PDB file of C-alpha atoms and ligand atoms in Angstrom:
ATOM      1  CA  UNK A   2      18.027 -12.327  10.465  1.00  0.00           C
ATOM      2  CA  UNK A   3      18.808 -12.730  14.174  1.00  0.00           C
ATOM      3  CA  UNK A   4      16.315 -10.741  16.182  1.00  0.00           C
ATOM      4  CA  UNK A   5      15.320 -10.234  19.763  1.00  0.00           C
ATOM      5  CA  UNK A   6      11.756  -9.504  18.733  1.00  0.00           C
ATOM      6  CA  UNK A   7       9.117 -12.076  19.698  1.00  0.00           C
ATOM      7  CA  UNK A   8       7.272 -13.981  16.965  1.00  0.00           C
ATOM      8  CA  UNK A   9       4.016 -12.905  15.377  1.00  0.00           C
ATOM      9  CA  UNK A  10       1.137 -14.948  16.803  1.00  0.00           C
ATOM     10  CA  UNK A  11      -1.489 -13.846  14.309  1.00  0.00           C
ATOM     11  CA  UNK A  12      -1.388 -12.703  10.692  1.00  0.00           C
ATOM     12  CA  UNK A  13      -4.420 -10.700   9.581  1.00  0.00           C
ATOM     13  CA  UNK A  14      -5.210 -10.564   5.862  1.00  0.00           C
ATOM     14  CA  UNK A  15      -7.528  -7.687   4.967  1.00  0.00           C
ATOM     15  CA  UNK A  16      -9.348  -7.313   1.665  1.00  0.00           C
ATOM     16  CA  UNK A  17     -11.772  -4.579   0.673  1.00  0.00           C
ATOM     17  CA  UNK A  18     -10.183  -1.870   2.795  1.00  0.00           C
ATOM     18  CA  UNK A  19     -11.110   0.145  -0.273  1.00  0.00           C
ATOM     19  CA  UNK A  20     -14.453  -1.254  -1.416  1.00  0.00           C
ATOM     20  CA  UNK A  21     -13.846  -0.865  -5.143  1.00  0.00           C
ATOM     21  CA  UNK A  22     -10.537  -2.781  -5.119  1.00  0.00           C
ATOM     22  CA  UNK A  23     -12.091  -6.141  -5.852  1.00  0.00           C
ATOM     23  CA  UNK A  24      -8.993  -8.360  -6.036  1.00  0.00           C
ATOM     24  CA  UNK A  25      -8.541  -8.472  -2.280  1.00  0.00           C
ATOM     25  CA  UNK A  26     -12.266  -8.998  -1.788  1.00  0.00           C
ATOM     26  CA  UNK A  27     -12.258 -12.000  -4.127  1.00  0.00           C
ATOM     27  CA  UNK A  28      -9.137 -13.517  -2.561  1.00  0.00           C
ATOM     28  CA  UNK A  29     -10.342 -13.111   1.030  1.00  0.00           C
ATOM     29  CA  UNK A  30     -13.636 -14.760   0.130  1.00  0.00           C
ATOM     30  CA  UNK A  31     -11.765 -17.571  -1.623  1.00  0.00           C
ATOM     31  CA  UNK A  32      -9.436 -18.153   1.313  1.00  0.00           C
ATOM     32  CA  UNK A  33     -12.311 -18.069   3.777  1.00  0.00           C
ATOM     33  CA  UNK A  34     -13.547 -21.174   1.958  1.00  0.00           C
ATOM     34  CA  UNK A  35     -10.030 -22.607   1.393  1.00  0.00           C
ATOM     35  CA  UNK A  36      -8.100 -21.618   4.524  1.00  0.00           C
ATOM     36  CA  UNK A  37      -5.363 -24.225   4.015  1.00  0.00           C
ATOM     37  CA  UNK A  38      -3.829 -22.051   1.266  1.00  0.00           C
ATOM     38  CA  UNK A  39      -3.008 -19.314   3.778  1.00  0.00           C
ATOM     39  CA  UNK A  40      -2.393 -21.458   6.861  1.00  0.00           C
ATOM     40  CA  UNK A  41       1.160 -21.764   8.146  1.00  0.00           C
ATOM     41  CA  UNK A  42       2.532 -23.499  11.186  1.00  0.00           C
ATOM     42  CA  UNK A  43       3.487 -21.143  13.983  1.00  0.00           C
ATOM     43  CA  UNK A  44       0.799 -18.470  13.683  1.00  0.00           C
ATOM     44  CA  UNK A  45      -2.948 -18.131  13.181  1.00  0.00           C
ATOM     45  CA  UNK A  46      -4.198 -16.571   9.946  1.00  0.00           C
ATOM     46  CA  UNK A  47      -7.302 -14.393  10.192  1.00  0.00           C
ATOM     47  CA  UNK A  48      -9.135 -13.198   7.077  1.00  0.00           C
ATOM     48  CA  UNK A  49     -11.578 -10.325   6.903  1.00  0.00           C
ATOM     49  CA  UNK A  50     -13.261  -7.751   4.686  1.00  0.00           C
ATOM     50  CA  UNK A  51     -12.241  -4.447   6.201  1.00  0.00           C
ATOM     51  CA  UNK A  52     -14.961  -2.232   4.747  1.00  0.00           C
ATOM     52  CA  UNK A  53     -18.001  -4.418   3.974  1.00  0.00           C
ATOM     53  CA  UNK A  54     -20.374  -1.466   3.371  1.00  0.00           C
ATOM     54  CA  UNK A  55     -18.031   0.037   0.793  1.00  0.00           C
ATOM     55  CA  UNK A  56     -17.570  -3.403  -0.804  1.00  0.00           C
ATOM     56  CA  UNK A  57     -21.364  -3.700  -1.086  1.00  0.00           C
ATOM     57  CA  UNK A  58     -21.532  -0.252  -2.673  1.00  0.00           C
ATOM     58  CA  UNK A  59     -18.438  -0.935  -4.850  1.00  0.00           C
ATOM     59  CA  UNK A  60     -16.997   2.380  -3.679  1.00  0.00           C
ATOM     60  CA  UNK A  61     -13.655   3.312  -2.138  1.00  0.00           C
ATOM     61  CA  UNK A  62     -15.456   4.325   1.069  1.00  0.00           C
ATOM     62  CA  UNK A  63     -18.824   5.403   2.455  1.00  0.00           C
ATOM     63  CA  UNK A  64     -17.992   8.465   4.600  1.00  0.00           C
ATOM     64  CA  UNK A  65     -14.193   8.743   4.662  1.00  0.00           C
ATOM     65  CA  UNK A  66     -11.119   6.706   3.729  1.00  0.00           C
ATOM     66  CA  UNK A  67     -10.836   3.738   6.127  1.00  0.00           C
ATOM     67  CA  UNK A  68      -7.118   3.489   5.406  1.00  0.00           C
ATOM     68  CA  UNK A  69      -6.628   7.020   6.797  1.00  0.00           C
ATOM     69  CA  UNK A  70      -8.891   6.528   9.830  1.00  0.00           C
ATOM     70  CA  UNK A  71      -6.830   4.528  12.295  1.00  0.00           C
ATOM     71  CA  UNK A  72      -5.158   7.490  13.990  1.00  0.00           C
ATOM     72  CA  UNK A  73      -8.566   8.648  15.154  1.00  0.00           C
ATOM     73  CA  UNK A  74      -9.376   5.300  16.776  1.00  0.00           C
ATOM     74  CA  UNK A  75      -8.086   6.215  20.210  1.00  0.00           C
ATOM     75  CA  UNK A  76      -9.074   9.852  20.228  1.00  0.00           C
ATOM     76  CA  UNK A  77     -12.444  10.165  18.481  1.00  0.00           C
ATOM     77  CA  UNK A  78     -15.534  10.462  20.630  1.00  0.00           C
ATOM     78  CA  UNK A  79     -17.935   7.525  20.352  1.00  0.00           C
ATOM     79  CA  UNK A  80     -21.350   8.052  18.884  1.00  0.00           C
ATOM     80  CA  UNK A  81     -21.921   9.952  15.703  1.00  0.00           C
ATOM     81  CA  UNK A  82     -18.519   9.189  14.142  1.00  0.00           C
ATOM     82  CA  UNK A  83     -18.382   8.503  10.368  1.00  0.00           C
ATOM     83  CA  UNK A  84     -18.878   4.862   9.324  1.00  0.00           C
ATOM     84  CA  UNK A  85     -15.195   4.236   8.578  1.00  0.00           C
ATOM     85  CA  UNK A  86     -14.073   5.707  11.917  1.00  0.00           C
ATOM     86  CA  UNK A  87     -16.469   3.373  13.735  1.00  0.00           C
ATOM     87  CA  UNK A  88     -15.246   0.494  11.562  1.00  0.00           C
ATOM     88  CA  UNK A  89     -11.586   1.374  12.270  1.00  0.00           C
ATOM     89  CA  UNK A  90     -12.371   1.288  15.974  1.00  0.00           C
ATOM     90  CA  UNK A  91     -13.928  -2.196  15.640  1.00  0.00           C
ATOM     91  CA  UNK A  92     -11.018  -3.520  13.575  1.00  0.00           C
ATOM     92  CA  UNK A  93      -8.389  -2.083  15.919  1.00  0.00           C
ATOM     93  CA  UNK A  94     -10.131  -3.549  18.977  1.00  0.00           C
ATOM     94  CA  UNK A  95     -10.355  -6.927  17.240  1.00  0.00           C
ATOM     95  CA  UNK A  96      -6.764  -6.922  16.016  1.00  0.00           C
ATOM     96  CA  UNK A  97      -5.465  -5.964  19.465  1.00  0.00           C
ATOM     97  CA  UNK A  98      -7.466  -8.642  21.307  1.00  0.00           C
ATOM     98  CA  UNK A  99      -7.809 -11.170  22.789  1.00  0.00           C
ATOM     99  CA  UNK A 100      -4.156 -11.367  23.720  1.00  0.00           C
ATOM    100  CA  UNK A 101      -2.820  -7.993  24.757  1.00  0.00           C
ATOM    101  CA  UNK A 102       0.934  -7.857  24.479  1.00  0.00           C
ATOM    102  CA  UNK A 103       1.069 -10.469  21.704  1.00  0.00           C
ATOM    103  CA  UNK A 104       2.277  -9.429  18.295  1.00  0.00           C
ATOM    104  CA  UNK A 105       0.303  -9.523  15.092  1.00  0.00           C
ATOM    105  CA  UNK A 106       1.172  -8.838  11.451  1.00  0.00           C
ATOM    106  CA  UNK A 107      -1.275  -7.311   8.954  1.00  0.00           C
ATOM    107  CA  UNK A 108      -1.324  -7.864   5.189  1.00  0.00           C
ATOM    108  CA  UNK A 109      -3.583  -5.319   3.509  1.00  0.00           C
ATOM    109  CA  UNK A 110      -4.585  -6.012  -0.107  1.00  0.00           C
ATOM    110  CA  UNK A 111      -4.926  -3.112  -2.535  1.00  0.00           C
ATOM    111  CA  UNK A 112      -4.939  -2.439  -6.254  1.00  0.00           C
ATOM    112  CA  UNK A 113      -3.976   0.637  -8.217  1.00  0.00           C
ATOM    113  CA  UNK A 114      -4.991   2.081 -11.565  1.00  0.00           C
ATOM    114  CA  UNK A 115      -1.356   3.187 -11.958  1.00  0.00           C
ATOM    115  CA  UNK A 116       1.469   1.000 -13.309  1.00  0.00           C
ATOM    116  CA  UNK A 117       2.649   0.018  -9.843  1.00  0.00           C
ATOM    117  CA  UNK A 118       3.506  -3.569 -10.788  1.00  0.00           C
ATOM    118  CA  UNK A 119       4.043  -5.393  -7.516  1.00  0.00           C
ATOM    119  CA  UNK A 120       4.546  -2.794  -4.815  1.00  0.00           C
ATOM    120  CA  UNK A 121       5.154  -3.643  -1.165  1.00  0.00           C
ATOM    121  CA  UNK A 122       4.244  -0.656   0.976  1.00  0.00           C
ATOM    122  CA  UNK A 123       5.923  -0.544   4.347  1.00  0.00           C
ATOM    123  CA  UNK A 124       6.893   1.621   7.270  1.00  0.00           C
ATOM    124  CA  UNK A 125      10.581   2.066   8.055  1.00  0.00           C
ATOM    125  CA  UNK A 126      10.374  -0.643  10.737  1.00  0.00           C
ATOM    126  CA  UNK A 127      13.339  -3.032  10.195  1.00  0.00           C
ATOM    127  CA  UNK A 128      11.231  -6.200  10.555  1.00  0.00           C
ATOM    128  CA  UNK A 129       8.684  -5.008   7.994  1.00  0.00           C
ATOM    129  CA  UNK A 130      11.517  -4.095   5.638  1.00  0.00           C
ATOM    130  CA  UNK A 131      13.184  -7.490   6.147  1.00  0.00           C
ATOM    131  CA  UNK A 132       9.907  -9.279   5.349  1.00  0.00           C
ATOM    132  CA  UNK A 133       9.485  -7.120   2.233  1.00  0.00           C
ATOM    133  CA  UNK A 134      13.090  -7.867   1.221  1.00  0.00           C
ATOM    134  CA  UNK A 135      12.508 -11.620   1.590  1.00  0.00           C
ATOM    135  CA  UNK A 136       9.465 -11.351  -0.684  1.00  0.00           C
ATOM    136  CA  UNK A 137      11.567  -9.398  -3.178  1.00  0.00           C
ATOM    137  CA  UNK A 138      14.217 -12.135  -3.129  1.00  0.00           C
ATOM    138  CA  UNK A 139      11.638 -14.537  -4.577  1.00  0.00           C
ATOM    139  CA  UNK A 140       9.871 -11.910  -6.729  1.00  0.00           C
ATOM    140  CA  UNK A 141      12.656  -9.622  -7.959  1.00  0.00           C
ATOM    141  CA  UNK A 142      10.233  -7.448  -9.931  1.00  0.00           C
ATOM    142  CA  UNK A 143       8.579  -6.303  -6.681  1.00  0.00           C
ATOM    143  CA  UNK A 144       9.341  -2.764  -5.501  1.00  0.00           C
ATOM    144  CA  UNK A 145       9.547  -1.641  -1.875  1.00  0.00           C
ATOM    145  CA  UNK A 146       7.856   1.712  -1.226  1.00  0.00           C
ATOM    146  CA  UNK A 147       8.639   2.982   2.242  1.00  0.00           C
ATOM    147  CA  UNK A 148       6.986   5.709   4.308  1.00  0.00           C
ATOM    148  CA  UNK A 149       8.768   7.351   7.211  1.00  0.00           C
ATOM    149  CA  UNK A 150       6.934   7.444  10.508  1.00  0.00           C
ATOM    150  CA  UNK A 151       4.106   9.963  10.313  1.00  0.00           C
ATOM    151  CA  UNK A 152       0.406  10.601   9.978  1.00  0.00           C
ATOM    152  CA  UNK A 153       0.011   8.707   6.691  1.00  0.00           C
ATOM    153  CA  UNK A 154       1.533   5.468   7.955  1.00  0.00           C
ATOM    154  CA  UNK A 155       0.052   5.658  11.450  1.00  0.00           C
ATOM    155  CA  UNK A 156      -3.480   6.189  10.166  1.00  0.00           C
ATOM    156  CA  UNK A 157      -3.566   3.114   7.917  1.00  0.00           C
ATOM    157  CA  UNK A 158      -5.090  -0.252   8.781  1.00  0.00           C
ATOM    158  CA  UNK A 159      -1.713  -1.956   9.179  1.00  0.00           C
ATOM    159  CA  UNK A 160      -0.881   0.406  12.041  1.00  0.00           C
ATOM    160  CA  UNK A 161      -3.349  -1.514  14.239  1.00  0.00           C
ATOM    161  CA  UNK A 162      -0.902  -4.456  14.154  1.00  0.00           C
ATOM    162  CA  UNK A 163       2.707  -4.495  15.316  1.00  0.00           C
ATOM    163  CA  UNK A 164       3.971  -5.441  11.859  1.00  0.00           C
ATOM    164  CA  UNK A 165       2.572  -5.342   8.381  1.00  0.00           C
ATOM    165  CA  UNK A 166       2.784  -4.732   4.670  1.00  0.00           C
ATOM    166  CA  UNK A 167       0.445  -3.210   2.133  1.00  0.00           C
ATOM    167  CA  UNK A 168       0.311  -4.994  -1.203  1.00  0.00           C
ATOM    168  CA  UNK A 169      -0.462  -2.712  -4.127  1.00  0.00           C
ATOM    169  CA  UNK A 170      -0.879  -4.328  -7.559  1.00  0.00           C
ATOM    170  CA  UNK A 171      -1.532  -2.452 -10.789  1.00  0.00           C
ATOM    171  CA  UNK A 172      -2.579  -1.352 -13.222  1.00  0.00           C
ATOM    172  CA  UNK A 173      -6.148  -2.556 -12.952  1.00  0.00           C
ATOM    173  CA  UNK A 174      -9.291  -0.427 -13.109  1.00  0.00           C
ATOM    174  CA  UNK A 175     -11.373   0.132  -9.998  1.00  0.00           C
ATOM    175  CA  UNK A 176     -14.240  -2.328  -9.589  1.00  0.00           C
ATOM    176  CA  UNK A 177     -12.598  -4.946 -11.839  1.00  0.00           C
ATOM    177  CA  UNK A 178     -11.527  -8.518 -11.087  1.00  0.00           C
ATOM    178  CA  UNK A 179      -8.949 -10.006 -13.459  1.00  0.00           C
ATOM    179  CA  UNK A 180      -7.123 -13.359 -13.599  1.00  0.00           C
ATOM    180  CA  UNK A 181      -3.573 -11.986 -13.670  1.00  0.00           C
ATOM    181  CA  UNK A 182      -4.022  -9.558 -10.773  1.00  0.00           C
ATOM    182  CA  UNK A 183      -5.589 -12.345  -8.694  1.00  0.00           C
ATOM    183  CA  UNK A 184      -2.660 -14.655  -9.513  1.00  0.00           C
ATOM    184  CA  UNK A 185      -0.034 -12.044  -8.699  1.00  0.00           C
ATOM    185  CA  UNK A 186      -1.658 -10.928  -5.449  1.00  0.00           C
ATOM    186  CA  UNK A 187      -2.106 -14.542  -4.318  1.00  0.00           C
ATOM    187  CA  UNK A 188       1.553 -15.258  -5.015  1.00  0.00           C
ATOM    188  CA  UNK A 189       2.718 -12.204  -3.080  1.00  0.00           C
ATOM    189  CA  UNK A 190       0.526 -13.065  -0.091  1.00  0.00           C
ATOM    190  CA  UNK A 191       1.933 -16.605   0.030  1.00  0.00           C
ATOM    191  CA  UNK A 192       5.470 -15.182  -0.054  1.00  0.00           C
ATOM    192  CA  UNK A 193       4.678 -12.766   2.775  1.00  0.00           C
ATOM    193  CA  UNK A 194       3.270 -15.626   4.862  1.00  0.00           C
ATOM    194  CA  UNK A 195       6.409 -17.677   4.219  1.00  0.00           C
ATOM    195  CA  UNK A 196       8.594 -14.723   5.206  1.00  0.00           C
ATOM    196  CA  UNK A 197       6.661 -14.144   8.442  1.00  0.00           C
ATOM    197  CA  UNK A 198       6.981 -17.839   9.223  1.00  0.00           C
ATOM    198  CA  UNK A 199      10.740 -17.644   8.610  1.00  0.00           C
ATOM    199  CA  UNK A 200      10.919 -14.588  10.863  1.00  0.00           C
ATOM    200  CA  UNK A 201       9.102 -16.492  13.619  1.00  0.00           C
ATOM    201  CA  UNK A 202      11.611 -19.330  13.277  1.00  0.00           C
ATOM    202  CA  UNK A 203      14.540 -16.908  13.361  1.00  0.00           C
ATOM    203  CA  UNK A 204      15.315 -18.081   9.827  1.00  0.00           C
ATOM    204  CA  UNK A 205      14.681 -14.887   7.880  1.00  0.00           C
ATOM    205  CA  UNK A 206      17.908 -14.110   6.015  1.00  0.00           C
ATOM    206  CA  UNK A 207      19.589 -10.785   6.629  1.00  0.00           C
ATOM    207  CA  UNK A 208      18.599  -8.755   3.578  1.00  0.00           C
ATOM    208  CA  UNK A 209      21.123  -7.511   1.044  1.00  0.00           C
ATOM    209  CA  UNK A 210      21.368  -3.867   2.026  1.00  0.00           C
ATOM    210  CA  UNK A 211      22.292  -2.702  -1.476  1.00  0.00           C
ATOM    211  CA  UNK A 212      18.763  -3.213  -2.779  1.00  0.00           C
ATOM    212  CA  UNK A 213      16.894  -0.022  -3.661  1.00  0.00           C
ATOM    213  CA  UNK A 214      14.073   1.280  -1.495  1.00  0.00           C
ATOM    214  CA  UNK A 215      11.713   3.944  -2.822  1.00  0.00           C
ATOM    215  CA  UNK A 216      11.233   6.339   0.063  1.00  0.00           C
ATOM    216  CA  UNK A 217       8.175   8.575  -0.067  1.00  0.00           C
ATOM    217  CA  UNK A 218       9.093  12.236  -0.534  1.00  0.00           C
ATOM    218  CA  UNK A 219       5.902  14.145  -1.379  1.00  0.00           C
ATOM    219  CA  UNK A 220       2.729  14.296  -3.433  1.00  0.00           C
ATOM    220  CA  UNK A 221       2.500  16.409  -6.591  1.00  0.00           C
ATOM    221  CA  UNK A 222      -0.761  18.229  -7.323  1.00  0.00           C
ATOM    222  CA  UNK A 223      -2.162  18.922 -10.780  1.00  0.00           C
ATOM    223  CA  UNK A 224      -1.237  22.399 -12.023  1.00  0.00           C
ATOM    224  CA  UNK A 225      -3.794  25.131 -11.629  1.00  0.00           C
ATOM    225  CA  UNK A 226      -5.517  26.247 -14.777  1.00  0.00           C
ATOM    226  CA  UNK A 227      -7.932  29.129 -15.246  1.00  0.00           C
ATOM    227  CA  UNK A 228     -11.440  28.414 -13.910  1.00  0.00           C
ATOM    228  CA  UNK A 229     -13.618  26.759 -16.526  1.00  0.00           C
ATOM    229  CA  UNK A 230     -10.651  25.754 -18.685  1.00  0.00           C
ATOM    230  CA  UNK A 231     -10.048  22.059 -19.405  1.00  0.00           C
ATOM    231  CA  UNK A 232      -7.675  20.527 -16.873  1.00  0.00           C
ATOM    232  CA  UNK A 233      -4.028  19.744 -17.349  1.00  0.00           C
ATOM    233  CA  UNK A 234      -3.254  16.030 -17.311  1.00  0.00           C
ATOM    234  CA  UNK A 235      -0.299  13.663 -17.036  1.00  0.00           C
ATOM    235  CA  UNK A 236       2.129  14.194 -19.923  1.00  0.00           C
ATOM    236  CA  UNK A 237       2.340  11.413 -22.469  1.00  0.00           C
ATOM    237  CA  UNK A 238       6.006  10.873 -21.622  1.00  0.00           C
ATOM    238  CA  UNK A 239       5.255  10.390 -17.920  1.00  0.00           C
ATOM    239  CA  UNK A 240       2.136   8.228 -18.239  1.00  0.00           C
ATOM    240  CA  UNK A 241       2.855   4.651 -17.117  1.00  0.00           C
ATOM    241  CA  UNK A 242       6.460   5.471 -16.111  1.00  0.00           C
ATOM    242  CA  UNK A 243       6.072   4.610 -12.429  1.00  0.00           C
ATOM    243  CA  UNK A 244       9.457   3.994 -10.749  1.00  0.00           C
ATOM    244  CA  UNK A 245      11.397   5.369 -13.748  1.00  0.00           C
ATOM    245  CA  UNK A 246      13.830   8.201 -12.959  1.00  0.00           C
ATOM    246  CA  UNK A 247      12.376  11.682 -13.389  1.00  0.00           C
ATOM    247  CA  UNK A 248      14.958  14.389 -14.015  1.00  0.00           C
ATOM    248  CA  UNK A 249      14.927  18.175 -14.038  1.00  0.00           C
ATOM    249  CA  UNK A 250      13.314  19.539 -17.188  1.00  0.00           C
ATOM    250  CA  UNK A 251      11.390  16.404 -18.145  1.00  0.00           C
ATOM    251  CA  UNK A 252       7.727  17.001 -19.044  1.00  0.00           C
ATOM    252  CA  UNK A 253       5.169  15.984 -16.409  1.00  0.00           C
ATOM    253  CA  UNK A 254       1.891  17.658 -17.449  1.00  0.00           C
ATOM    254  CA  UNK A 255       0.305  18.837 -20.678  1.00  0.00           C
ATOM    255  CA  UNK A 256      -3.014  20.359 -21.667  1.00  0.00           C
ATOM    256  CA  UNK A 257      -5.201  20.219 -24.736  1.00  0.00           C
ATOM    257  CA  UNK A 258      -3.864  23.580 -25.898  1.00  0.00           C
ATOM    258  CA  UNK A 259      -0.314  22.269 -26.284  1.00  0.00           C
ATOM    259  CA  UNK A 260       1.143  23.695 -23.086  1.00  0.00           C
ATOM    260  CA  UNK A 261       3.681  21.557 -21.217  1.00  0.00           C
ATOM    261  CA  UNK A 262       4.783  21.676 -17.590  1.00  0.00           C
ATOM    262  CA  UNK A 263       8.220  20.320 -16.688  1.00  0.00           C
ATOM    263  CA  UNK A 264       9.791  18.889 -13.558  1.00  0.00           C
ATOM    264  CA  UNK A 265      11.654  21.647 -11.769  1.00  0.00           C
ATOM    265  CA  UNK A 266      13.464  19.867  -8.935  1.00  0.00           C
ATOM    266  CA  UNK A 267      17.235  19.529  -9.300  1.00  0.00           C
ATOM    267  CA  UNK A 268      17.418  16.042  -7.738  1.00  0.00           C
ATOM    268  CA  UNK A 269      16.301  12.963  -9.680  1.00  0.00           C
ATOM    269  CA  UNK A 270      13.138  11.486  -8.219  1.00  0.00           C
ATOM    270  CA  UNK A 271      11.126   8.325  -8.904  1.00  0.00           C
ATOM    271  CA  UNK A 272       7.399   8.979  -9.428  1.00  0.00           C
ATOM    272  CA  UNK A 273       4.741   6.471  -8.326  1.00  0.00           C
ATOM    273  CA  UNK A 274       0.938   6.321  -8.371  1.00  0.00           C
ATOM    274  CA  UNK A 275       1.021   8.251 -11.647  1.00  0.00           C
ATOM    275  CA  UNK A 276      -2.559   9.125 -12.663  1.00  0.00           C
ATOM    276  CA  UNK A 277      -4.070   7.018  -9.855  1.00  0.00           C
ATOM    277  CA  UNK A 278      -7.859   7.285 -10.198  1.00  0.00           C
ATOM    278  CA  UNK A 279      -8.436   7.204  -6.434  1.00  0.00           C
ATOM    279  CA  UNK A 280      -6.314  10.308  -5.915  1.00  0.00           C
ATOM    280  CA  UNK A 281      -8.203  12.691  -8.217  1.00  0.00           C
ATOM    281  CA  UNK A 282     -10.452  13.682  -5.334  1.00  0.00           C
ATOM    282  CA  UNK A 283      -7.357  14.707  -3.378  1.00  0.00           C
ATOM    283  CA  UNK A 284      -5.884  16.462  -6.434  1.00  0.00           C
ATOM    284  CA  UNK A 285      -2.796  14.232  -6.325  1.00  0.00           C
ATOM    285  CA  UNK A 286      -1.344  13.656  -9.805  1.00  0.00           C
ATOM    286  CA  UNK A 287       1.493  11.419  -8.627  1.00  0.00           C
ATOM    287  CA  UNK A 288       3.877  10.957  -5.713  1.00  0.00           C
ATOM    288  CA  UNK A 289       7.629  11.422  -5.695  1.00  0.00           C
ATOM    289  CA  UNK A 290      10.013   8.998  -4.079  1.00  0.00           C
ATOM    290  CA  UNK A 291      13.718   9.033  -3.439  1.00  0.00           C
ATOM    291  CA  UNK A 292      15.680   5.945  -4.370  1.00  0.00           C
ATOM    292  CA  UNK A 293      17.948   4.948  -1.487  1.00  0.00           C
ATOM    293  CA  UNK A 294      19.637   1.728  -0.458  1.00  0.00           C
ATOM    294  CA  UNK A 295      18.117  -0.373   2.288  1.00  0.00           C
ATOM    295  CA  UNK A 296      21.422  -0.110   4.144  1.00  0.00           C
ATOM    296  CA  UNK A 297      21.230   3.675   4.060  1.00  0.00           C
ATOM    297  CA  UNK A 298      17.786   3.499   5.635  1.00  0.00           C
ATOM    298  CA  UNK A 299      18.174   0.983   8.412  1.00  0.00           C
ATOM    299  CA  UNK A 300      21.792  -0.105   8.453  1.00  0.00           C
ATOM    300  CA  UNK A 301      21.320  -3.693   7.259  1.00  0.00           C
TER     301      UNK A 301
HETATM  302 ZN1   ZN B 415      -6.478   0.807  -1.869  1.00  0.00          ZN
END
């Protein structure tokens, strides 16, 4: 892909941004002892645990979600800020130094309790999308989940670098390390490193623009039930159907009393993060995406 953009000088690999997603923690610790596996000519690779206190506690976070804290870095007052806001400030300062003006790329390792398979989460930046597409060329089962510019994407860890991808692998329970998830995540990271290296060498192929991109549309909350009543939950026909088309009238929720709630939007959507454990506290049952072609998004 011919580009006028300068190369990435540093690639940061973050594990433990959410302290109970142990795959990234294990891999970062492994690579810290075996750096050759993630070393490529042309850029420096830097490994770190993003939220060490949450990793120690085996919790998603201590005070607030680190991966939603990076927008506050430049505007929060110093001092009594929550732990993750202080940590975001440290990480951002580190990722931006010591070479102001140089470009860095961030790979942030996550896992999901939903059936996300291999998901590459990206902004709508053309370079990030081209890197994701190159990874997909070698791992066709990978999906590209794209967020438009906005609060959600600008507050995540990757936003502290000029380029980046989130890697989301699932399903795996929180707090669990498992051989297959480690293997898959390691493979994806190596492919991302190869793609960044190709980008730096001006050798990244122009992506096939016909490939589908899942563009974030909105979150869907659980339906309200009467106070004290047992909650509604994901319908049996939706459970585990991440990235499958969801059409008007299809069931999405049920309750123990036999009631069913159906999807009431006229346009077909593609749900993701279905029944994600981490999102219960935000009352998010799943997220809806729109399936569009890469060409329709960025004109490749
Ligand atoms: Zn996560």
